[in-house]
mmCIF file of C-alpha atoms and ligand atoms in Angstrom:
data_model
loop_
_atom_site.group_PDB
_atom_site.id
_atom_site.type_symbol
_atom_site.label_atom_id
_atom_site.label_comp_id
_atom_site.label_asym_id
_atom_site.label_seq_id
_atom_site.Cartn_x
_atom_site.Cartn_y
_atom_site.Cartn_z
ATOM 1 C CA MET A 7 323.134 13.706 -115.758
ATOM 2 C CA THR A 8 323.422 14.044 -111.543
ATOM 3 C CA ALA A 9 326.915 14.491 -110.129
ATOM 4 C CA ALA A 10 328.174 11.952 -107.956
ATOM 5 C CA PRO A 11 328.125 12.833 -103.984
ATOM 6 C CA GLU A 12 331.639 13.766 -102.602
ATOM 7 C CA SER A 13 331.424 10.562 -99.693
ATOM 8 C CA VAL A 14 330.628 7.417 -100.001
ATOM 9 C CA ARG A 15 330.279 4.348 -98.345
ATOM 10 C CA LEU A 16 330.860 0.973 -99.249
ATOM 11 C CA PHE A 17 328.381 -0.541 -98.783
ATOM 12 C CA GLN A 18 326.165 1.663 -100.693
ATOM 13 C CA THR A 19 325.658 0.173 -104.280
ATOM 14 C CA HIS A 20 324.446 2.662 -106.191
ATOM 15 C CA GLU A 21 326.135 5.689 -104.639
ATOM 16 C CA MET A 22 329.347 4.242 -105.428
ATOM 17 C CA GLU A 23 328.514 2.756 -109.058
ATOM 18 C CA SER A 24 327.928 6.908 -109.532
ATOM 19 C CA LEU A 25 331.608 8.464 -107.845
ATOM 20 C CA ARG A 26 332.404 5.441 -110.473
ATOM 21 C CA ARG A 27 331.159 6.519 -113.326
ATOM 22 C CA ASP A 28 331.933 10.154 -112.585
ATOM 23 C CA ARG A 29 335.865 9.581 -112.191
ATOM 24 C CA ARG A 30 335.833 6.949 -114.780
ATOM 25 C CA LEU A 31 337.155 4.745 -113.434
ATOM 26 C CA ASP A 32 337.866 1.026 -114.254
ATOM 27 C CA PRO A 33 334.820 -1.014 -112.939
ATOM 28 C CA GLN A 34 336.648 -3.887 -111.744
ATOM 29 C CA VAL A 35 338.830 -1.398 -109.497
ATOM 30 C CA PHE A 36 336.130 -1.200 -107.069
ATOM 31 C CA ARG A 37 335.698 -5.401 -107.237
ATOM 32 C CA LYS A 38 339.209 -5.729 -106.640
ATOM 33 C CA LEU A 39 338.715 -3.299 -103.170
ATOM 34 C CA ARG A 40 335.598 -5.330 -101.818
ATOM 35 C CA ASN A 41 338.212 -8.829 -102.381
ATOM 36 C CA ASP A 42 340.618 -7.158 -101.043
ATOM 37 C CA LEU A 43 338.640 -5.468 -97.860
ATOM 38 C CA LEU A 44 335.836 -8.121 -97.475
ATOM 39 C CA LYS A 45 336.718 -11.246 -98.187
ATOM 40 C CA LYS A 46 341.360 -10.543 -96.609
ATOM 41 C CA PHE A 47 340.682 -8.171 -94.489
ATOM 42 C CA GLU A 48 342.954 -5.736 -95.010
ATOM 43 C CA SER A 49 343.744 -3.279 -93.194
ATOM 44 C CA ASP A 50 342.320 0.631 -94.030
ATOM 45 C CA GLU A 51 345.649 1.770 -94.941
ATOM 46 C CA ALA A 52 347.488 -0.823 -96.802
ATOM 47 C CA VAL A 53 343.378 -0.787 -98.912
ATOM 48 C CA SER A 54 343.729 3.527 -99.281
ATOM 49 C CA MET A 55 347.813 3.111 -100.515
ATOM 50 C CA LYS A 56 346.948 -0.021 -103.389
ATOM 51 C CA TYR A 57 343.548 2.651 -103.936
ATOM 52 C CA PRO A 58 343.874 6.031 -104.004
ATOM 53 C CA VAL A 59 341.571 6.647 -106.000
ATOM 54 C CA ALA A 60 338.932 4.693 -103.283
ATOM 55 C CA GLU A 61 339.384 8.729 -101.817
ATOM 56 C CA GLY A 62 336.797 9.693 -100.261
ATOM 57 C CA ILE A 63 334.874 6.527 -100.041
ATOM 58 C CA GLU A 64 333.796 6.138 -96.390
ATOM 59 C CA LEU A 65 334.947 2.344 -95.586
ATOM 60 C CA HIS A 66 334.091 2.337 -92.203
ATOM 61 C CA SER A 67 330.166 4.016 -89.997
ATOM 62 C CA LEU A 68 331.153 2.464 -86.820
ATOM 63 C CA ASN A 69 333.904 3.998 -84.542
ATOM 64 C CA LEU A 70 336.112 1.871 -82.841
ATOM 65 C CA TYR A 71 335.710 3.087 -79.009
ATOM 66 C CA GLN A 72 337.258 0.678 -76.916
ATOM 67 C CA ARG A 73 338.485 -2.628 -76.571
ATOM 68 C CA MET A 74 338.746 -4.881 -74.115
ATOM 69 C CA ASP A 75 340.818 -7.743 -74.094
ATOM 70 C CA SER A 76 340.728 -10.978 -71.576
ATOM 71 C CA GLU A 77 343.355 -11.693 -69.520
ATOM 72 C CA ILE A 78 341.861 -15.701 -68.587
ATOM 73 C CA ASP A 79 341.545 -16.907 -72.219
ATOM 74 C CA GLY A 80 340.715 -15.675 -75.630
ATOM 75 C CA ALA A 81 337.887 -13.252 -75.567
ATOM 76 C CA THR A 82 338.819 -9.379 -77.300
ATOM 77 C CA LYS A 83 335.053 -7.103 -76.719
ATOM 78 C CA LEU A 84 335.053 -4.267 -79.108
ATOM 79 C CA LEU A 85 332.809 -1.723 -78.200
ATOM 80 C CA PHE A 86 331.782 0.380 -80.843
ATOM 81 C CA GLU A 87 330.274 3.737 -81.320
ATOM 82 C CA THR A 88 327.227 3.760 -82.736
ATOM 83 C CA GLU A 89 326.744 7.668 -85.799
ATOM 84 C CA SER A 90 323.293 7.922 -84.097
ATOM 85 C CA GLY A 91 325.865 8.384 -80.419
ATOM 86 C CA MET A 92 325.055 4.841 -79.241
ATOM 87 C CA LEU A 93 327.304 2.144 -78.199
ATOM 88 C CA ILE A 94 327.592 -1.178 -78.687
ATOM 89 C CA GLU A 95 329.387 -4.808 -78.866
ATOM 90 C CA SER A 96 331.108 -7.906 -80.880
ATOM 91 C CA VAL A 97 332.545 -10.212 -79.048
ATOM 92 C CA ILE A 98 335.854 -12.099 -80.768
ATOM 93 C CA LEU A 99 336.172 -15.844 -79.468
ATOM 94 C CA ARG A 100 339.879 -17.402 -80.235
ATOM 95 C CA ILE A 101 338.463 -21.652 -79.966
ATOM 96 C CA ALA A 102 341.476 -22.800 -78.534
ATOM 97 C CA THR A 103 340.516 -25.306 -81.774
ATOM 98 C CA GLY A 104 342.007 -22.230 -83.964
ATOM 99 C CA ARG A 105 338.544 -21.364 -84.862
ATOM 100 C CA THR A 106 337.851 -18.162 -84.824
ATOM 101 C CA THR A 107 333.929 -16.902 -83.720
ATOM 102 C CA LEU A 108 332.215 -13.399 -83.646
ATOM 103 C CA CYS A 109 329.682 -12.400 -81.950
ATOM 104 C CA VAL A 110 327.761 -9.668 -83.789
ATOM 105 C CA SER A 111 324.708 -7.532 -82.401
ATOM 106 C CA SER A 112 321.437 -6.199 -84.811
ATOM 107 C CA GLN A 113 320.151 -3.608 -82.454
ATOM 108 C CA ILE A 114 321.063 -0.686 -79.840
ATOM 109 C CA GLY A 115 318.770 -2.004 -76.397
ATOM 110 C CA CYS A 116 316.000 -4.916 -77.131
ATOM 111 C CA ALA A 117 312.882 -4.685 -76.780
ATOM 112 C CA ALA A 118 313.204 -8.548 -76.171
ATOM 113 C CA ALA A 119 313.596 -8.014 -72.581
ATOM 114 C CA CYS A 120 314.868 -11.321 -71.417
ATOM 115 C CA ASP A 121 315.193 -11.520 -67.713
ATOM 116 C CA PHE A 122 318.717 -12.405 -67.460
ATOM 117 C CA CYS A 123 320.381 -10.243 -70.041
ATOM 118 C CA ALA A 124 321.974 -6.334 -69.563
ATOM 119 C CA THR A 125 320.950 -5.236 -72.689
ATOM 120 C CA GLY A 126 317.322 -6.219 -72.162
ATOM 121 C CA LYS A 127 317.580 -3.734 -70.019
ATOM 122 C CA MET A 128 318.191 -0.925 -70.904
ATOM 123 C CA GLY A 129 315.030 -0.324 -71.766
ATOM 124 C CA ILE A 130 315.206 1.292 -75.635
ATOM 125 C CA ALA A 131 315.482 -0.225 -78.813
ATOM 126 C CA LYS A 132 316.999 0.681 -81.655
ATOM 127 C CA ASN A 133 317.284 -1.291 -85.151
ATOM 128 C CA LEU A 134 320.856 -1.476 -86.016
ATOM 129 C CA ALA A 135 321.595 -0.162 -90.694
ATOM 130 C CA THR A 136 323.144 -3.298 -92.597
ATOM 131 C CA GLU A 137 326.598 -1.455 -93.007
ATOM 132 C CA GLU A 138 326.511 -1.047 -89.318
ATOM 133 C CA ILE A 139 326.767 -5.306 -88.567
ATOM 134 C CA LEU A 140 328.308 -5.053 -91.587
ATOM 135 C CA ASP A 141 331.006 -3.298 -90.460
ATOM 136 C CA GLN A 142 331.208 -5.307 -87.001
ATOM 137 C CA VAL A 143 332.979 -8.542 -89.068
ATOM 138 C CA VAL A 144 335.294 -5.899 -91.835
ATOM 139 C CA GLN A 145 336.486 -4.804 -88.163
ATOM 140 C CA ALA A 146 336.783 -7.668 -86.676
ATOM 141 C CA GLY A 147 338.324 -9.862 -89.456
ATOM 142 C CA GLN A 148 341.243 -6.810 -89.673
ATOM 143 C CA ILE A 149 342.458 -6.862 -86.574
ATOM 144 C CA LEU A 150 342.182 -10.939 -86.445
ATOM 145 C CA ARG A 151 343.831 -10.591 -89.960
ATOM 146 C CA GLY A 152 346.632 -8.852 -87.877
ATOM 147 C CA GLU A 153 346.948 -11.998 -85.640
ATOM 148 C CA ASP A 154 347.047 -14.502 -88.821
ATOM 149 C CA ARG A 155 344.121 -15.739 -87.433
ATOM 150 C CA ARG A 156 340.709 -16.140 -90.076
ATOM 151 C CA LEU A 157 337.554 -15.437 -89.223
ATOM 152 C CA SER A 158 335.444 -19.015 -89.252
ATOM 153 C CA ASN A 159 331.665 -18.127 -88.116
ATOM 154 C CA ILE A 160 329.683 -15.384 -87.919
ATOM 155 C CA VAL A 161 326.746 -15.298 -84.942
ATOM 156 C CA PHE A 162 324.071 -12.689 -84.399
ATOM 157 C CA MET A 163 324.285 -13.821 -80.714
ATOM 158 C CA GLY A 164 324.712 -10.343 -78.963
ATOM 159 C CA MET A 165 323.367 -7.320 -78.477
ATOM 160 C CA GLY A 166 319.567 -7.464 -79.979
ATOM 161 C CA GLU A 167 316.970 -9.523 -81.200
ATOM 162 C CA PRO A 168 317.951 -10.085 -85.214
ATOM 163 C CA LEU A 169 313.933 -10.968 -86.124
ATOM 164 C CA HIS A 170 313.103 -7.332 -84.836
ATOM 165 C CA ASN A 171 316.000 -6.541 -87.711
ATOM 166 C CA GLU A 172 315.035 -8.721 -90.450
ATOM 167 C CA VAL A 173 314.762 -6.381 -92.817
ATOM 168 C CA ASN A 174 318.719 -5.151 -92.101
ATOM 169 C CA VAL A 175 319.520 -8.643 -91.515
ATOM 170 C CA THR A 176 318.480 -10.371 -94.314
ATOM 171 C CA GLU A 177 319.921 -8.060 -96.118
ATOM 172 C CA ALA A 178 323.025 -8.445 -94.212
ATOM 173 C CA ILE A 179 323.214 -12.077 -94.867
ATOM 174 C CA GLU A 180 322.596 -11.673 -97.681
ATOM 175 C CA LEU A 181 326.192 -9.363 -98.839
ATOM 176 C CA LEU A 182 328.295 -11.829 -95.955
ATOM 177 C CA THR A 183 327.331 -14.341 -98.674
ATOM 178 C CA ALA A 184 327.292 -13.044 -101.699
ATOM 179 C CA PRO A 185 330.574 -14.008 -104.291
ATOM 180 C CA ASP A 186 330.481 -9.830 -104.109
ATOM 181 C CA HIS A 187 330.765 -9.620 -101.350
ATOM 182 C CA PHE A 188 331.653 -11.873 -97.836
ATOM 183 C CA ALA A 189 331.445 -14.403 -100.289
ATOM 184 C CA ARG A 190 331.187 -16.827 -96.960
ATOM 185 C CA SER A 191 329.133 -19.995 -97.107
ATOM 186 C CA PRO A 192 325.736 -19.717 -95.345
ATOM 187 C CA SER A 193 326.188 -23.027 -92.794
ATOM 188 C CA THR A 194 328.973 -20.382 -91.208
ATOM 189 C CA VAL A 195 326.619 -18.209 -90.077
ATOM 190 C CA LEU A 196 324.277 -18.366 -87.562
ATOM 191 C CA VAL A 197 320.923 -16.738 -86.057
ATOM 192 C CA SER A 198 320.207 -16.935 -82.317
ATOM 193 C CA THR A 199 316.190 -15.853 -81.297
ATOM 194 C CA VAL A 200 314.308 -15.975 -78.895
ATOM 195 C CA GLY A 201 311.166 -17.632 -80.804
ATOM 196 C CA VAL A 202 309.552 -14.921 -83.923
ATOM 197 C CA PRO A 203 308.240 -18.378 -86.072
ATOM 198 C CA ALA A 204 307.190 -16.051 -89.329
ATOM 199 C CA GLY A 205 310.786 -14.423 -89.141
ATOM 200 C CA MET A 206 312.697 -17.556 -88.698
ATOM 201 C CA LEU A 207 310.247 -19.202 -91.722
ATOM 202 C CA ARG A 208 311.271 -16.614 -93.594
ATOM 203 C CA LEU A 209 314.986 -17.027 -93.260
ATOM 204 C CA ALA A 210 315.386 -20.502 -93.854
ATOM 205 C CA LYS A 211 313.157 -20.828 -97.416
ATOM 206 C CA ARG A 212 315.820 -17.996 -98.095
ATOM 207 C CA PHE A 213 319.046 -19.083 -97.038
ATOM 208 C CA PRO A 214 318.236 -22.657 -96.506
ATOM 209 C CA ASN A 215 322.072 -23.757 -95.719
ATOM 210 C CA LEU A 216 321.805 -20.643 -92.418
ATOM 211 C CA ASN A 217 322.052 -22.351 -88.932
ATOM 212 C CA LEU A 218 319.728 -21.218 -86.666
ATOM 213 C CA ALA A 219 319.069 -21.179 -82.786
ATOM 214 C CA LEU A 220 316.755 -21.107 -80.636
ATOM 215 C CA SER A 221 316.927 -19.157 -77.184
ATOM 216 C CA LEU A 222 314.303 -21.988 -75.928
ATOM 217 C CA HIS A 223 315.383 -21.426 -71.555
ATOM 218 C CA SER A 224 312.379 -24.257 -70.216
ATOM 219 C CA ALA A 225 310.216 -25.699 -71.883
ATOM 220 C CA ASP A 226 307.525 -24.605 -69.274
ATOM 221 C CA GLN A 227 305.630 -21.782 -70.385
ATOM 222 C CA THR A 228 304.897 -20.214 -67.248
ATOM 223 C CA THR A 229 308.291 -20.149 -66.344
ATOM 224 C CA ARG A 230 309.397 -18.921 -70.436
ATOM 225 C CA GLU A 231 307.341 -15.868 -69.908
ATOM 226 C CA LYS A 232 308.437 -14.861 -66.531
ATOM 227 C CA ILE A 233 312.977 -14.792 -67.999
ATOM 228 C CA ILE A 234 310.963 -14.012 -71.508
ATOM 229 C CA PRO A 235 308.472 -11.233 -72.001
ATOM 230 C CA LEU A 236 308.830 -11.581 -75.587
ATOM 231 C CA GLY A 237 307.628 -15.696 -74.725
ATOM 232 C CA LYS A 238 303.857 -14.534 -74.459
ATOM 233 C CA LYS A 239 303.863 -13.828 -78.405
ATOM 234 C CA ALA A 240 304.242 -17.321 -79.097
ATOM 235 C CA SER A 241 303.322 -20.190 -77.460
ATOM 236 C CA LEU A 242 306.122 -23.566 -76.902
ATOM 237 C CA THR A 243 304.385 -25.753 -79.241
ATOM 238 C CA GLN A 244 303.789 -22.637 -81.788
ATOM 239 C CA LEU A 245 307.762 -23.131 -81.647
ATOM 240 C CA HIS A 246 308.229 -26.694 -81.646
ATOM 241 C CA ASP A 247 306.000 -25.807 -84.679
ATOM 242 C CA THR A 248 308.238 -24.003 -86.611
ATOM 243 C CA ILE A 249 311.224 -25.982 -85.960
ATOM 244 C CA ASP A 250 310.199 -28.875 -87.219
ATOM 245 C CA GLU A 251 308.099 -26.959 -90.151
ATOM 246 C CA ILE A 252 311.631 -25.289 -90.694
ATOM 247 C CA GLN A 253 313.502 -29.540 -90.803
ATOM 248 C CA SER A 254 311.276 -30.259 -93.552
ATOM 249 C CA ILE A 255 313.356 -26.485 -95.641
ATOM 250 C CA GLN A 256 316.970 -26.834 -94.231
ATOM 251 C CA ASP A 257 319.256 -30.902 -93.175
ATOM 252 C CA ARG A 258 320.359 -29.703 -91.020
ATOM 253 C CA GLU A 259 319.978 -29.650 -86.718
ATOM 254 C CA PHE A 260 318.451 -26.579 -84.829
ATOM 255 C CA MET A 261 320.414 -25.773 -82.402
ATOM 256 C CA ILE A 262 318.236 -24.735 -78.518
ATOM 257 C CA GLU A 263 319.915 -22.813 -76.170
ATOM 258 C CA TYR A 264 319.235 -23.646 -72.114
ATOM 259 C CA LEU A 265 320.688 -20.691 -70.030
ATOM 260 C CA MET A 266 321.147 -22.711 -66.784
ATOM 261 C CA LEU A 267 319.094 -21.131 -63.942
ATOM 262 C CA ARG A 268 320.047 -22.123 -60.167
ATOM 263 C CA ASP A 269 315.690 -23.133 -59.138
ATOM 264 C CA VAL A 270 314.382 -21.263 -62.362
ATOM 265 C CA ASN A 271 314.861 -24.491 -64.771
ATOM 266 C CA ASP A 272 317.058 -26.853 -63.358
ATOM 267 C CA SER A 273 315.872 -28.648 -62.317
ATOM 268 C CA THR A 274 315.280 -33.493 -62.835
ATOM 269 C CA GLU A 275 311.898 -31.891 -64.403
ATOM 270 C CA ASP A 276 312.770 -29.933 -66.088
ATOM 271 C CA ALA A 277 315.353 -31.233 -68.115
ATOM 272 C CA ASN A 278 312.316 -34.517 -68.367
ATOM 273 C CA ARG A 279 310.009 -31.489 -69.866
ATOM 274 C CA LEU A 280 312.967 -30.442 -72.078
ATOM 275 C CA ILE A 281 313.237 -33.897 -73.563
ATOM 276 C CA ASP A 282 309.390 -34.286 -74.017
ATOM 277 C CA TRP A 283 308.436 -30.738 -75.389
ATOM 278 C CA ILE A 284 312.157 -31.717 -78.515
ATOM 279 C CA GLY A 285 310.880 -35.186 -78.828
ATOM 280 C CA ASP A 286 311.564 -36.429 -82.576
ATOM 281 C CA LEU A 287 312.676 -33.457 -83.355
ATOM 282 C CA ARG A 288 316.570 -32.808 -84.934
ATOM 283 C CA VAL A 289 318.724 -30.306 -82.570
ATOM 284 C CA HIS A 290 322.296 -29.554 -80.414
ATOM 285 C CA VAL A 291 321.254 -28.303 -76.285
ATOM 286 C CA ASN A 292 323.885 -25.928 -75.681
ATOM 287 C CA LEU A 293 323.494 -25.387 -72.064
ATOM 288 C CA ILE A 294 324.538 -21.524 -70.932
ATOM 289 C CA PRO A 295 325.685 -21.297 -68.267
ATOM 290 C CA TYR A 296 324.572 -17.520 -66.429
ATOM 291 C CA ASN A 297 327.355 -14.810 -65.531
ATOM 292 C CA THR A 298 325.426 -12.500 -63.016
ATOM 293 C CA ILE A 299 324.056 -9.400 -64.239
ATOM 294 C CA GLU A 300 323.141 -6.640 -61.996
ATOM 295 C CA ALA A 301 320.057 -5.318 -62.783
ATOM 296 C CA SER A 302 318.411 -8.982 -61.982
ATOM 297 C CA PRO A 303 320.202 -9.805 -58.910
ATOM 298 C CA HIS A 304 317.431 -12.544 -57.681
ATOM 299 C CA LEU A 305 319.028 -14.428 -60.418
ATOM 300 C CA HIS A 306 320.869 -17.132 -60.422
ATOM 301 C CA ALA A 307 323.732 -19.763 -62.099
ATOM 302 C CA SER A 308 323.265 -23.111 -60.800
ATOM 303 C CA PRO A 309 326.225 -24.930 -59.731
ATOM 304 C CA ARG A 310 328.343 -26.708 -61.730
ATOM 305 C CA PRO A 311 327.186 -30.024 -60.704
ATOM 306 C CA VAL A 312 323.418 -29.284 -61.255
ATOM 307 C CA ILE A 313 324.503 -28.800 -64.701
ATOM 308 C CA GLU A 314 326.534 -31.358 -65.363
ATOM 309 C CA SER A 315 323.367 -33.586 -64.285
ATOM 310 C CA PHE A 316 320.389 -32.240 -66.246
ATOM 311 C CA ALA A 317 323.289 -32.426 -69.273
ATOM 312 C CA ASP A 318 323.543 -36.410 -68.293
ATOM 313 C CA ILE A 319 319.530 -36.806 -67.992
ATOM 314 C CA LEU A 320 319.635 -34.995 -72.039
ATOM 315 C CA LYS A 321 322.501 -37.095 -73.971
ATOM 316 C CA ALA A 322 320.709 -40.557 -72.010
ATOM 317 C CA SER A 323 317.540 -40.013 -73.446
ATOM 318 C CA GLY A 324 319.564 -39.791 -77.002
ATOM 319 C CA LEU A 325 319.838 -35.901 -77.230
ATOM 320 C CA LYS A 326 323.390 -34.298 -78.349
ATOM 321 C CA THR A 327 324.124 -31.728 -75.734
ATOM 322 C CA THR A 328 326.672 -28.947 -74.956
ATOM 323 C CA VAL A 329 327.565 -27.950 -71.888
ATOM 324 C CA ARG A 330 329.056 -24.249 -73.373
ATOM 325 C CA TYR A 331 332.405 -22.817 -71.250
ATOM 326 C CA SER A 332 331.496 -19.237 -71.304
ATOM 327 C CA LEU A 333 334.874 -16.760 -72.548
ATOM 328 C CA GLY A 334 335.360 -13.638 -71.960
ATOM 329 C CA ASN A 335 334.103 -13.647 -68.035
ATOM 330 C CA ASP A 336 336.164 -11.032 -66.633
ATOM 331 C CA ILE A 337 335.404 -8.039 -69.324
ATOM 332 C CA GLU A 338 331.172 -9.524 -69.400
ATOM 333 C CA ALA A 339 330.560 -7.195 -65.667
ATOM 334 C CA ALA A 340 332.632 -4.129 -66.689
ATOM 335 C CA CYS A 341 331.042 -3.853 -69.774
ATOM 336 C CA GLY A 342 327.533 -4.344 -69.956
ATOM 337 C CA GLN A 343 327.384 -2.323 -67.420
ATOM 338 C CA LEU A 344 329.610 0.267 -68.455
ATOM 339 C CA ILE A 345 327.761 -0.234 -72.140
ATOM 340 C CA ARG A 346 323.719 -0.002 -70.397
ATOM 341 C CA GLN A 347 324.491 3.086 -68.662
ATOM 342 C CA GLU A 348 326.575 5.319 -70.961
ATOM 343 C CA ASN A 349 323.377 4.095 -73.382
ATOM 344 C CA ARG A 350 320.691 5.380 -71.563
ATOM 345 C CA GLN A 351 322.232 8.302 -70.502
ATOM 346 C CA ARG A 352 322.609 9.027 -74.318
ATOM 347 C CA ALA A 353 319.603 8.219 -75.318
ATOM 348 C CA MET A 354 317.867 10.280 -72.153
ATOM 349 C CA GLN A 355 320.319 13.076 -74.246
ATOM 350 C CA ALA A 356 319.219 12.365 -77.441
ATOM 351 C CA ARG A 357 314.820 12.659 -76.654
ATOM 352 C CA ARG A 358 315.920 15.652 -75.395
ATOM 353 C CA ALA A 359 317.746 17.637 -78.383
ATOM 354 C CA GLU A 360 314.309 15.453 -80.160
ATOM 355 C CA SER A 361 312.531 17.346 -78.435
ATOM 356 C CA ASP A 362 314.303 20.742 -78.243
ATOM 357 C CA SER A 363 315.173 20.959 -81.941
ATOM 358 C CA ASP A 364 311.597 18.391 -83.217
ATOM 359 C CA SER A 365 314.412 16.020 -85.425
ATOM 360 C CA HIS A 366 313.903 12.387 -85.227
ATOM 361 C CA VAL A 367 316.676 9.922 -83.676
ATOM 362 C CA GLY A 368 314.540 7.042 -83.692
ATOM 363 C CA PHE A 369 314.811 5.644 -80.745
ATOM 364 C CA LEU A 370 312.036 3.758 -78.284
ATOM 365 C CA ASP A 371 310.772 2.899 -75.540
ATOM 366 C CA VAL A 372 310.665 -1.034 -74.770
ATOM 367 C CA ARG A 373 307.160 -1.085 -73.864
ATOM 368 C CA GLN A 374 306.154 1.096 -77.359
ATOM 369 C CA VAL A 375 308.492 -1.498 -79.959
ATOM 370 C CA VAL A 376 305.880 -4.769 -77.985
ATOM 371 C CA ASP A 377 303.079 -3.523 -78.793
ATOM 372 C CA GLY A 378 303.906 -2.541 -81.719
ATOM 373 C CA LEU A 379 304.625 -5.637 -82.470
ATOM 374 C CA GLU A 380 301.965 -7.229 -80.422
ATOM 375 C CA SER A 381 299.481 -5.273 -82.610
ATOM 376 C CA GLN A 382 301.756 -6.158 -85.783
ATOM 377 C CA LYS A 383 300.841 -10.054 -84.916
ATOM 378 C CA ASN A 384 297.109 -9.049 -84.800
ATOM 379 C CA LYS A 385 296.716 -7.937 -88.054
HETATM 380 S S1 SF4 B 14 316.734 -10.734 -77.018
HETATM 381 FE FE1 SF4 B 14 318.573 -11.825 -76.396
HETATM 382 S S2 SF4 B 14 319.587 -9.104 -75.856
HETATM 383 FE FE2 SF4 B 14 317.296 -9.513 -76.731
HETATM 384 S S3 SF4 B 14 317.230 -9.015 -74.088
HETATM 385 FE FE3 SF4 B 14 316.879 -11.047 -74.980
HETATM 386 S S4 SF4 B 14 318.939 -12.198 -74.919
HETATM 387 FE FE4 SF4 B 14 318.956 -9.902 -74.925
#
């Protein structure tokens, strides 16, 4: 018989079971512990007091590095340090209706390299482990419980392209919806992608009630490729057909995200092109005001009246359209900059340590990742 490890992590099911057997514990103990932590988001102190047998179980895989609360609205940005020493962010959005949404990250950096995004400009990419994705939910849930709030929705719209980390993101959604873990409805979870057709289809088949969103940002192929380099991998026709196929599997509206960029994608012609591209897909269009980033001084936000008239054109054609108000504008810039600079430095140090010691921490240059995706696609 193999000895149980001295310390195990909450989401390591086999190791947890081995620990339970080793300590001859009632199987109900860990079930109750998971209920209290993952469904009720009780604090670590409460859990440790209630379950002294949990000694040796690591409840978290992320270290809360910094918390930034917006002074103008109900947004809180949480910067977490991963085991590899890099920073990721999660954002709690407290919406006026009383609902609370958590935006989680799925990667450190991102290979999609979108021109308008601070994460895409980091120049590195590394997948988060399933437990690192889930711990963002646990720690945010605990913060909200301390405020007597409930976490309503979870959106994969933070750092990273979720479908470049498909295995871990899928496993995270499995556990978020599993009755013996978080027991959430898939309809409270949304995955947003810049467009990985095969992965989108797999997710829709596996979770027919999951919400999916496409960050479209332009219905013109050339413009889209300019602002989303990964747009070269999937044509607009292919993306349209993919959503069409998803809608034969899922009985729900598909979200289209459209970032409003001045003189790039915000003209009347652009609006009409978008209407044509959508055709008879059942979608909800979210128009997103842009927050400028230092790394892309050539991109600017569309003025408010331009966004409003763009929305009016879509609405007049019968499309459900919402202009999203971005929350946390005051913490956005500071945080994006901090993470970008810190992570670039930390990745460089990790690479140096890697070449000195032969160890592999696994940070990839974005170009390597994009090339890798390309060769996978061509198989
Ligand atoms: S896919 Fe998302 S995280 Fe990645 S570069 Fe584009 S916008 Fe940024």
